[in-house]
Tab-separated table of C-alpha atoms in Angstrom:
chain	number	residue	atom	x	y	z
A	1	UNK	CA	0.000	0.000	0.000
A	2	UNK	CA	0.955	3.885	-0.642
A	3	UNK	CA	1.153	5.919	2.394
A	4	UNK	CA	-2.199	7.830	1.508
A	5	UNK	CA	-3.533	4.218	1.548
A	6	UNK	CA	-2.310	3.650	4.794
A	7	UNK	CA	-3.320	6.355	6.555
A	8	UNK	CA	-6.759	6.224	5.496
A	9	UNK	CA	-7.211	2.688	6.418
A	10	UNK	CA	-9.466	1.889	9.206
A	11	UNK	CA	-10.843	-0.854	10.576
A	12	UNK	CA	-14.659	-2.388	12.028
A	13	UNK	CA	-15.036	-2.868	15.411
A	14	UNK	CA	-14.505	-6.397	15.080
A	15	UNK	CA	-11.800	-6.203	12.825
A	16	UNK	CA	-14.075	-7.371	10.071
A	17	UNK	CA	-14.617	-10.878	12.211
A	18	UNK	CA	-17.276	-12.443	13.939
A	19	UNK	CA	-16.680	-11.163	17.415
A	20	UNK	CA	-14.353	-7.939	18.508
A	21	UNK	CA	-13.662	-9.698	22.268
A	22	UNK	CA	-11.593	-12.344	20.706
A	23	UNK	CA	-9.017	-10.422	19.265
A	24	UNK	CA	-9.272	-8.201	22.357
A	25	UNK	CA	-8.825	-11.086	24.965
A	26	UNK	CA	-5.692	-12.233	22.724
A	27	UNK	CA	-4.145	-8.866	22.633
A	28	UNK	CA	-4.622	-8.107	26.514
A	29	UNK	CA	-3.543	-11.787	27.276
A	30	UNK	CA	0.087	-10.874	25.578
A	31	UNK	CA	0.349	-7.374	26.909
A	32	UNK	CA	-1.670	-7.116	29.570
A	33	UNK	CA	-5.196	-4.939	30.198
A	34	UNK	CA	-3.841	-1.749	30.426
A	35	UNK	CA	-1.019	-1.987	27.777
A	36	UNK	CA	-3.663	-4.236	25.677
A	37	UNK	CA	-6.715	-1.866	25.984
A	38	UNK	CA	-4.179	1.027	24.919
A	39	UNK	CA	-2.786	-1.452	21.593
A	40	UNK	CA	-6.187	-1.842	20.516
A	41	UNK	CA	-6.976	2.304	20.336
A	42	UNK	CA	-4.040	2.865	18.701
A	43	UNK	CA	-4.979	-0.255	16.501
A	44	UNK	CA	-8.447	1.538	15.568
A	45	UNK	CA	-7.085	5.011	15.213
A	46	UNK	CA	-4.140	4.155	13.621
A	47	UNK	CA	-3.585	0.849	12.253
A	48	UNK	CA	-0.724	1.059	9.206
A	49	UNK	CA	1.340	1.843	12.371
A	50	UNK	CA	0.496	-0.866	14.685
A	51	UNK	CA	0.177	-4.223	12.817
A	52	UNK	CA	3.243	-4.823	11.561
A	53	UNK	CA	4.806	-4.490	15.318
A	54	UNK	CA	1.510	-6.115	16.460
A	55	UNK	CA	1.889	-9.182	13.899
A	56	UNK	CA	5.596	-9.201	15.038
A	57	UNK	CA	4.740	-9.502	18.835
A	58	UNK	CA	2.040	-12.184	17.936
A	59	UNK	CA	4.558	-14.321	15.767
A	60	UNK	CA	7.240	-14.626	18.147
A	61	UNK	CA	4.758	-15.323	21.308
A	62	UNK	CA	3.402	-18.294	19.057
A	63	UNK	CA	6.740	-19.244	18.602
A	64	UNK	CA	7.181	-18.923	22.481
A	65	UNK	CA	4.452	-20.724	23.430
A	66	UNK	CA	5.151	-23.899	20.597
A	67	UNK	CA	8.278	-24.223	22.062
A	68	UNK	CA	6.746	-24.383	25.569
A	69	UNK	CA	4.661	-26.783	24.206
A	70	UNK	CA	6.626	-28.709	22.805
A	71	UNK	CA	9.017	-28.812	26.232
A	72	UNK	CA	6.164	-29.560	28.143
A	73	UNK	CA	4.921	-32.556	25.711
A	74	UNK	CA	8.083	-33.937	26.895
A	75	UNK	CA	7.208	-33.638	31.007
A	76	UNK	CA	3.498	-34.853	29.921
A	77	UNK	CA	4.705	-37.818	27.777
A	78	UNK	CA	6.897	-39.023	30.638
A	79	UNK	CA	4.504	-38.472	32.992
A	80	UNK	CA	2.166	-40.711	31.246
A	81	UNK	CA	4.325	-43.732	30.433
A	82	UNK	CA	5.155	-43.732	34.177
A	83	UNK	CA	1.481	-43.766	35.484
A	84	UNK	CA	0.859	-46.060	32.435
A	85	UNK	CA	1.422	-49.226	34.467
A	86	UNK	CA	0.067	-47.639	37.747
A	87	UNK	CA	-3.410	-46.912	35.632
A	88	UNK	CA	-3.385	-50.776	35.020
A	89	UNK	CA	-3.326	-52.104	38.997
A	90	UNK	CA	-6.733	-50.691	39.921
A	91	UNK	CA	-7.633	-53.347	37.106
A	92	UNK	CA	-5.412	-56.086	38.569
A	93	UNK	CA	-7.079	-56.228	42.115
A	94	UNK	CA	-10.941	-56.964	40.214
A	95	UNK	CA	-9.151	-59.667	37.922
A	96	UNK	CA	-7.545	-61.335	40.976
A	97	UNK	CA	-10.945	-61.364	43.326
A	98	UNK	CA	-12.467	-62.662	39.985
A	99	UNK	CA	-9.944	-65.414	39.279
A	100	UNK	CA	-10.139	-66.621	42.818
A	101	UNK	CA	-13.503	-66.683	42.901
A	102	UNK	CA	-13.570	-68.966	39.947
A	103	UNK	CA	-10.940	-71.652	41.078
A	104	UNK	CA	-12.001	-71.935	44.392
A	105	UNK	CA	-12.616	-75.620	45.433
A	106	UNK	CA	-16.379	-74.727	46.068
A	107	UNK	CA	-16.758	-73.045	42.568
A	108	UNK	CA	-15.663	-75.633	40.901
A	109	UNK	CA	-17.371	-78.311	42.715
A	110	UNK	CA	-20.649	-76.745	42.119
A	111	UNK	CA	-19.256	-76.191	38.452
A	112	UNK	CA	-19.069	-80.000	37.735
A	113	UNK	CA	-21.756	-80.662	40.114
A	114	UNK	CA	-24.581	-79.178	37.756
A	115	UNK	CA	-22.749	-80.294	34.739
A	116	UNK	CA	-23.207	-83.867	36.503
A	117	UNK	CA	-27.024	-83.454	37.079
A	118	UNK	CA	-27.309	-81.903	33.664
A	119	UNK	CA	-25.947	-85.519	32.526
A	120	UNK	CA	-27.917	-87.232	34.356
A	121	UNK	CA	-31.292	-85.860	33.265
A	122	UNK	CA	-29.981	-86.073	29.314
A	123	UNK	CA	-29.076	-89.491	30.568
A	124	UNK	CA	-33.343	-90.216	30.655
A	125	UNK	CA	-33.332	-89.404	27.084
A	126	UNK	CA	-33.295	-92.588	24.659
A	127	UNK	CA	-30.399	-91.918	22.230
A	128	UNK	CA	-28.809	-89.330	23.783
A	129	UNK	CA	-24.916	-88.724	23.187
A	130	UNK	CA	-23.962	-88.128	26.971
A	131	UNK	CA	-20.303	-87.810	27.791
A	132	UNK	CA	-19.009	-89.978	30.204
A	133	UNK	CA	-17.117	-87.282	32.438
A	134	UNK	CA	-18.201	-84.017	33.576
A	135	UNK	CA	-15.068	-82.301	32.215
A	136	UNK	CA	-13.560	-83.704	29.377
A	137	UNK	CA	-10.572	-82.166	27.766
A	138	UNK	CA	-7.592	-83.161	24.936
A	139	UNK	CA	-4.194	-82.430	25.795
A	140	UNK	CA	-2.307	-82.871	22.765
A	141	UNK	CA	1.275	-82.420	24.865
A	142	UNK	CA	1.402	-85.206	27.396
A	143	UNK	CA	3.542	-82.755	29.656
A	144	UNK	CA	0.628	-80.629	30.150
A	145	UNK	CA	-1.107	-83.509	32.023
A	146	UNK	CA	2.302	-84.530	33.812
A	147	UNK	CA	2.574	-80.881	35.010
A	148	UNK	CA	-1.021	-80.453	35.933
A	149	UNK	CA	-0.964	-83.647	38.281
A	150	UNK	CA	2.235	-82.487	39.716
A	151	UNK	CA	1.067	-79.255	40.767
A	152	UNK	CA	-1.992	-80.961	42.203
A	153	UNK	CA	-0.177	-83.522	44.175
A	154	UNK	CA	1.908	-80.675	45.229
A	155	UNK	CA	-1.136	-78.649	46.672
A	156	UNK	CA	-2.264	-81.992	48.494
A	157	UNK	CA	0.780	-82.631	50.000
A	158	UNK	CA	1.256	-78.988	51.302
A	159	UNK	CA	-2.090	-78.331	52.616
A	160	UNK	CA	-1.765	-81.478	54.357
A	161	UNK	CA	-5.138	-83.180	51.995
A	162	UNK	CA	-6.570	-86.193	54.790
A	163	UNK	CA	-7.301	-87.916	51.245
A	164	UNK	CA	-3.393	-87.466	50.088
A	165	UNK	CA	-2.924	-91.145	49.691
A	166	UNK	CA	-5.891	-92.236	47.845
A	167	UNK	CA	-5.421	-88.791	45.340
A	168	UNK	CA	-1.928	-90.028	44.766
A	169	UNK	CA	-2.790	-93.597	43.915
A	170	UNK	CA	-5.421	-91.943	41.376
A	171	UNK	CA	-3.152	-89.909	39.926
A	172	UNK	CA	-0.707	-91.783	39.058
């Protein structure tokens, strides 16, 4: 622009915009309310004059505040990958009450208990394929089974099982 241009430039209110208090809460929040009220007169009365310093200001406080940004990411990613795991444990202590609900001696008794009297009323029925054991599963590694009666002779012999002897004879 020529300088007659410039001089006779004004602008609305609003700065041509929607709404004149966002461009007034931006310009008070980088120089304050006294300093900002006094920026956006001079912006009104005389704005060839102000915006390139204003534009200037507003530049290198983005700049400012990306880099701040940016620093604090950092703080806020590390913070996060350490509380990560912590976030997790309130999660652990449902999952463990649940688990040993379900393997306790008493759930699982009652577990093959109505499987048992669910056999024996399909048991009634002419023709009906009925397995012969409550729970029935294929091991495919023979290990698995080895392992599995070791741990269980282990938990007799420890909790000191009255029917230890006659478990181990069935066992093995």
């Amino acid at each position: 622009m020529d300088k007659n241009n410039r001089s006779s430039l004004t602008f609305p209110p609003d700065l041509g915009g929607q709404s004149h208090s966002i461009y007034q809460r931006v310009i008070m929040k980088i120089y304050g309310r006294e300093q900002g009220r006094l920026i956006i007169q001079t912006l009104q009365d005389n704005p060839s004059v102000v915006i390139p310093v204003l534009l200037n200001r507003l530049k290198s406080r983005l700049d400012d505040w990306k880099t701040a940004q940016r620093e604090w990411e950092k703080v806020w990613r590390d913070q996060t990958q350490k509380m990560f795991w912590k976030s997790l444990d309130h999660q652990s202590i449902s999952v463990k009450m649940a688990d040993k609900r379900q393997f306790q001696t008493k759930t699982l008794q009652s577990e093959i208990h109505v499987k048992y009297e669910e056999q024996k009323r399909q048991r009634l029925i002419p023709l009906a394929n009925v397995p012969k054991y409550q729970l029935a599963h294929e091991f495919n590694d023979v290990d698995v089974v080895y392992d599995a009666s070791h741990l269980v002779l282990a938990y007799a012999e420890t909790s000191h099982a009255t029917d230890f002897p006659r478990l181990t004879v069935f066992i093995k």
